[in-house]
PDB file of C-alpha atoms in Angstrom:
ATOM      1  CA  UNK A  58     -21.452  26.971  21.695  1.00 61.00           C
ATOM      2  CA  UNK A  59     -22.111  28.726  17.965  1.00 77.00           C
ATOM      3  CA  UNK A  60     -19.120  28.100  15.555  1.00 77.00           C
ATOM      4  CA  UNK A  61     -18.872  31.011  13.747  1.00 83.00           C
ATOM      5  CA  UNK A  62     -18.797  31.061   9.600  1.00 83.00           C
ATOM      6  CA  UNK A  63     -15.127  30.716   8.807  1.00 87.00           C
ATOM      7  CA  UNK A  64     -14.628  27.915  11.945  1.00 85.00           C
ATOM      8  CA  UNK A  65     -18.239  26.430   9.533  1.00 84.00           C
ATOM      9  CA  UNK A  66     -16.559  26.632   6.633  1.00 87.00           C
ATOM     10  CA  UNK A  67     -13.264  25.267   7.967  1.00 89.00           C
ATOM     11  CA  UNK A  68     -15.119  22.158   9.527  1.00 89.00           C
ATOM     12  CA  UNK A  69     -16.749  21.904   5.964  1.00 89.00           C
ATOM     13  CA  UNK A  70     -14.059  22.021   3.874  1.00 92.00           C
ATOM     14  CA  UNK A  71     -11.946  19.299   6.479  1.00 92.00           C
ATOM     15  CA  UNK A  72     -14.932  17.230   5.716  1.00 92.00           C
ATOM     16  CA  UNK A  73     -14.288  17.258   2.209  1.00 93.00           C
ATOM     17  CA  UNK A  74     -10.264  15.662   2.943  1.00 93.00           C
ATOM     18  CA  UNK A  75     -11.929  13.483   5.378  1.00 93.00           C
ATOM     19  CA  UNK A  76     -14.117  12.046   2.854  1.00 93.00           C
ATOM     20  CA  UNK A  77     -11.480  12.350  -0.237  1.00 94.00           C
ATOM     21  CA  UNK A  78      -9.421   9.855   2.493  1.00 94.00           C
ATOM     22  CA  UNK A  79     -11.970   7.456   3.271  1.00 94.00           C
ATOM     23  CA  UNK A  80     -12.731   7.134  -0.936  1.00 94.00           C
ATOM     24  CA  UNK A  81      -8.853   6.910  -1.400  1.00 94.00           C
ATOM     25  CA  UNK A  82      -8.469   3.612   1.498  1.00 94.00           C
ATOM     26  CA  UNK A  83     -11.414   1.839  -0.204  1.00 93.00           C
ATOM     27  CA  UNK A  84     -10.033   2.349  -3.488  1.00 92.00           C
ATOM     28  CA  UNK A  85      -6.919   0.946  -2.472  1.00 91.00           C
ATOM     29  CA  UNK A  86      -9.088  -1.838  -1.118  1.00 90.00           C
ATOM     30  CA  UNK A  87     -11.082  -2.569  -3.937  1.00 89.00           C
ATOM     31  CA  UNK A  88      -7.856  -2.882  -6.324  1.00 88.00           C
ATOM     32  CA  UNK A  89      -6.967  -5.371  -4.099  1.00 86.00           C
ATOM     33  CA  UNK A  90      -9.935  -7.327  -4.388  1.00 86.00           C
ATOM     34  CA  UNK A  91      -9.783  -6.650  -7.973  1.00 82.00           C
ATOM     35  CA  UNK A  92      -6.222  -7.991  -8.201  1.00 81.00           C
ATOM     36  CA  UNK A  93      -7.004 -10.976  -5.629  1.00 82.00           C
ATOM     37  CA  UNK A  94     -10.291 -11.493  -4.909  1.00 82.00           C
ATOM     38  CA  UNK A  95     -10.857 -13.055  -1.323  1.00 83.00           C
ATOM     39  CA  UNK A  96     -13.679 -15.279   0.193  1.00 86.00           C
ATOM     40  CA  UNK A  97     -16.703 -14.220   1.053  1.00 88.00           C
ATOM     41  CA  UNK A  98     -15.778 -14.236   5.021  1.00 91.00           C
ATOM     42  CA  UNK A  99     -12.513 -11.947   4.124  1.00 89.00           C
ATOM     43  CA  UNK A 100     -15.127  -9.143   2.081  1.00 89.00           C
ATOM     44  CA  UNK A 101     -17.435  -9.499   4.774  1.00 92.00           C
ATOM     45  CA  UNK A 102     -14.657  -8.529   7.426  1.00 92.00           C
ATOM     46  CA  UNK A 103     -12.414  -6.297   5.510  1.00 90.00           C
ATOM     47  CA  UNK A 104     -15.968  -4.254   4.744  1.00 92.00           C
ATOM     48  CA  UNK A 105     -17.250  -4.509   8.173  1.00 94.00           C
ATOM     49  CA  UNK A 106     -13.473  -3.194   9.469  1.00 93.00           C
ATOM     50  CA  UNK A 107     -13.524  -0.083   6.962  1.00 94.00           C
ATOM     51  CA  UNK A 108     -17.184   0.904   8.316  1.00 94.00           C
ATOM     52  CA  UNK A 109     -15.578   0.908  11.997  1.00 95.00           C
ATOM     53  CA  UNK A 110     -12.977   2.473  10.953  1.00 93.00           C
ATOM     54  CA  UNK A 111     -14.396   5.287   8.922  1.00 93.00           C
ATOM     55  CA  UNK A 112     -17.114   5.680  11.943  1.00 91.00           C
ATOM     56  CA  UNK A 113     -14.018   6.091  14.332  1.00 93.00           C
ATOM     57  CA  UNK A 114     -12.137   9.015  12.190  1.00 91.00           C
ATOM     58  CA  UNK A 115     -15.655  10.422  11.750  1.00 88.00           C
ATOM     59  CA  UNK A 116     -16.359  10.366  15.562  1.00 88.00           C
ATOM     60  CA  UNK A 117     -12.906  11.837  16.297  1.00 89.00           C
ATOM     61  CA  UNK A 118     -13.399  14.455  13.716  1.00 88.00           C
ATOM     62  CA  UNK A 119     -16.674  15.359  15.045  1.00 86.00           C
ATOM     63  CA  UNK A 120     -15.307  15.638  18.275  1.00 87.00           C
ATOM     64  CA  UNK A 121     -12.515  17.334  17.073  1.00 84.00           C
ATOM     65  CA  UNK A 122     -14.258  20.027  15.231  1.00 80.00           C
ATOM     66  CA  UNK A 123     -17.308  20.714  17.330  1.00 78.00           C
ATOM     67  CA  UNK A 124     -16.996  19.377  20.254  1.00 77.00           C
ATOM     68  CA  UNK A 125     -18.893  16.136  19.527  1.00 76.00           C
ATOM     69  CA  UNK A 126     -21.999  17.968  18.024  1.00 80.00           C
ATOM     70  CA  UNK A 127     -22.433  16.091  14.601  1.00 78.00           C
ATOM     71  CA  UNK A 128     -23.340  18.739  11.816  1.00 83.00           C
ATOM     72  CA  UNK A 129     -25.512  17.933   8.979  1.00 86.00           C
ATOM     73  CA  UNK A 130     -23.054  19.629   6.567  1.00 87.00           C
ATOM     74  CA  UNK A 131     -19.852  17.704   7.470  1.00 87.00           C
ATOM     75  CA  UNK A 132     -21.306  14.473   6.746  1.00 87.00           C
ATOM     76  CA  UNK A 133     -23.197  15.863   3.593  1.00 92.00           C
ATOM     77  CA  UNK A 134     -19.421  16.794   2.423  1.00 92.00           C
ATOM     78  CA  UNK A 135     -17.587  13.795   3.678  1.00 92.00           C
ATOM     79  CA  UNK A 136     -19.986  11.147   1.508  1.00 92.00           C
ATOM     80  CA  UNK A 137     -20.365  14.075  -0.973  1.00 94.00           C
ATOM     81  CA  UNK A 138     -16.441  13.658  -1.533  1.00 94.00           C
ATOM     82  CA  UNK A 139     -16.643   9.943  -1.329  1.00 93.00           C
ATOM     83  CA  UNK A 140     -19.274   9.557  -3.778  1.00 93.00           C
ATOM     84  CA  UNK A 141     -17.321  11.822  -6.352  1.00 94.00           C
ATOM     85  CA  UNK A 142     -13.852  10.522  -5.857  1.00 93.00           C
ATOM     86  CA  UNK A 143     -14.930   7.110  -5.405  1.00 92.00           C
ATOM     87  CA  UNK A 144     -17.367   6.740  -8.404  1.00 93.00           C
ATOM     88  CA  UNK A 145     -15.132   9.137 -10.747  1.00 93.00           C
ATOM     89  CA  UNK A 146     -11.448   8.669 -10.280  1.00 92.00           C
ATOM     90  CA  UNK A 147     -11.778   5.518  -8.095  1.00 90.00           C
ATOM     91  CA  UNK A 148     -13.362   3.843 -11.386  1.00 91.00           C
ATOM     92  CA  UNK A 149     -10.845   4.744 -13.488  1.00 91.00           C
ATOM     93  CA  UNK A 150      -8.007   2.978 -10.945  1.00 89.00           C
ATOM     94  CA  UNK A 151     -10.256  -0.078 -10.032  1.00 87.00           C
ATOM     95  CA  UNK A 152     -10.895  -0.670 -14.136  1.00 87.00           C
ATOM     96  CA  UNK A 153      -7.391   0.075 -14.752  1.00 88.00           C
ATOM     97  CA  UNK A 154      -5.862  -1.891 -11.994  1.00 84.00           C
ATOM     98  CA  UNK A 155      -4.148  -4.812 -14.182  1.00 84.00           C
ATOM     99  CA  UNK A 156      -2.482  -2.730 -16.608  1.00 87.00           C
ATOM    100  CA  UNK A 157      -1.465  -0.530 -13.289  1.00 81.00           C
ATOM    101  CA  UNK A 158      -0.308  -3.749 -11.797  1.00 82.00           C
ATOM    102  CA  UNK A 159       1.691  -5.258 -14.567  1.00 86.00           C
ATOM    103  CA  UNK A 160       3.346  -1.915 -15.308  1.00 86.00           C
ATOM    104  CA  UNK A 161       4.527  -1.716 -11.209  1.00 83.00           C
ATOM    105  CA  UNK A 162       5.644  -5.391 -11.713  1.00 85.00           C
ATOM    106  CA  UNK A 163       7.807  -4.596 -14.704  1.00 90.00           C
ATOM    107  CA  UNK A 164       9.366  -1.632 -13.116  1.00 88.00           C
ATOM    108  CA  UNK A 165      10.054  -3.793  -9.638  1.00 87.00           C
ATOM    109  CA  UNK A 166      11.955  -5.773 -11.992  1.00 88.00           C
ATOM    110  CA  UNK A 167      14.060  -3.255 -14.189  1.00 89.00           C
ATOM    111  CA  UNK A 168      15.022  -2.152 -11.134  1.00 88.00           C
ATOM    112  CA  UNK A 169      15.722  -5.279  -9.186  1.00 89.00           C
ATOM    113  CA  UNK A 170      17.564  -6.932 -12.521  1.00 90.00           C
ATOM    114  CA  UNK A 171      20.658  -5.009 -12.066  1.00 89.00           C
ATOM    115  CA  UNK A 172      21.253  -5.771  -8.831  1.00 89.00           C
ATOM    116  CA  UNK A 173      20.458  -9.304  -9.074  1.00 90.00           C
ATOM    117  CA  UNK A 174      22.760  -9.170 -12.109  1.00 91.00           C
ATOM    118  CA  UNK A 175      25.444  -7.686  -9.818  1.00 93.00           C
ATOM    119  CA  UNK A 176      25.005 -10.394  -7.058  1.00 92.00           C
ATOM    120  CA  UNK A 177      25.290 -13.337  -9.172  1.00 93.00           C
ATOM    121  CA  UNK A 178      28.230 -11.808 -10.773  1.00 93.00           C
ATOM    122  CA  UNK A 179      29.852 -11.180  -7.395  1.00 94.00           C
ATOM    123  CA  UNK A 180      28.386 -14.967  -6.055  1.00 93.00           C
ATOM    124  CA  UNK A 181      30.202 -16.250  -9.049  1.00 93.00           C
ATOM    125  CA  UNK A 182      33.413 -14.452  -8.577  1.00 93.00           C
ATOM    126  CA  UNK A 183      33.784 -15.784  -5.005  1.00 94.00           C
ATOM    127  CA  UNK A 184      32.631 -19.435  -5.897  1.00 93.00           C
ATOM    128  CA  UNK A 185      35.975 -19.496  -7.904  1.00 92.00           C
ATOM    129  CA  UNK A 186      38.299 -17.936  -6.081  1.00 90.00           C
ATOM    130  CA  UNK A 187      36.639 -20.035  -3.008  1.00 90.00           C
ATOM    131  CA  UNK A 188      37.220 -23.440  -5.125  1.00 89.00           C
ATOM    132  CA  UNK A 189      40.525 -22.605  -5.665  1.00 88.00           C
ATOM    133  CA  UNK A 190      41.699 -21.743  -2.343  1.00 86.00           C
ATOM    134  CA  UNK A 191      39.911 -24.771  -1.563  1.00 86.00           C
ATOM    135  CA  UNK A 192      42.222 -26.692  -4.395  1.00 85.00           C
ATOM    136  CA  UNK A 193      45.289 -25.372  -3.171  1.00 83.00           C
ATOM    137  CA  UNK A 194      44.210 -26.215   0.497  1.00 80.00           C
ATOM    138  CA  UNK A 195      43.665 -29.977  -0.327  1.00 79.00           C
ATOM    139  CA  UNK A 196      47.270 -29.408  -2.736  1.00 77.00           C
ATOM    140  CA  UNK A 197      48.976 -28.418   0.549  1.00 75.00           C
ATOM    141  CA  UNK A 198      47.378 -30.588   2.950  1.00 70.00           C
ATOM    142  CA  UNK A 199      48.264 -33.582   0.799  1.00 64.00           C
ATOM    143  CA  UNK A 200      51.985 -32.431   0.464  1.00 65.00           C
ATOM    144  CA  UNK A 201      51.976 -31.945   4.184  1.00 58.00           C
ATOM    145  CA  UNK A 202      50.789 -35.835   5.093  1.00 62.00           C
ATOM    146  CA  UNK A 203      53.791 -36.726   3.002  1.00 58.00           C
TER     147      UNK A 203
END
């Protein structure tokens, strides 16, 4: 079976989001290691699990898209989109990562403060009224016993 030129250039341009995926997940996984770097057995595993991975979305792609014949040109564009995204924009994230980080941990908490703000507020408004229920409780149980 001959894919014709526009099913080609489909399967070549799917190749390139394939790829621009695969760059994006191991981005994602080296801020993490950037952030908190693991052992040497965790790297070894989390690498060896992104390789399976990536082989199995390659292998259903390729089976897929040509009916399991693997084509020179969709892998050329799947590491050619890695290697650009990756070594381009994926730089830029992995070097920025900390000032990334502490600006997502300073939003979390401008938007968590108000509603922790809100809950103590509330905790502390039912604490009192809860003590003095409790006060006139013990008032009335005491005037009862008598």
């Amino acid at each position: 079976m001959e894919l014709t030129l526009y099913e080609q250039t489909g399967l070549f341009l799917w190749s390139f989001v394939l790829g621009a995926i695969l760059a994006a997940i191991y981005t994602i996984m080296a801020v993490l290691r950037t952030l908190s770097p693991p052992g040497k057995w965790l790297l070894f595993f989390t690498d060896v699990l992104f390789v399976l991975a990536a082989a199995f979305l390659n292998f259903l792609f390729a089976l897929s898209g040509t009916g399991g014949m693997i084509r020179a040109y969709s892998v050329f564009a799947q590491l050619a989109a890695f290697c650009v995204l990756y070594f381009t924009v994926g730089r830029l994230i992995k070097k920025s990562s900390f000032v990334i980080s502490s600006l997502l941990h300073k939003a979390f908490h401008r938007a968590v403060s108000p509603v922790v703000y809100i809950g103590r507020r509330m905790f502390d408004f039912i604490q009192k009224k809860c003590k003095i229920l409790l006060k006139k409780f013990k008032k009335n149980k005491i005037s009862l016993e008598k």
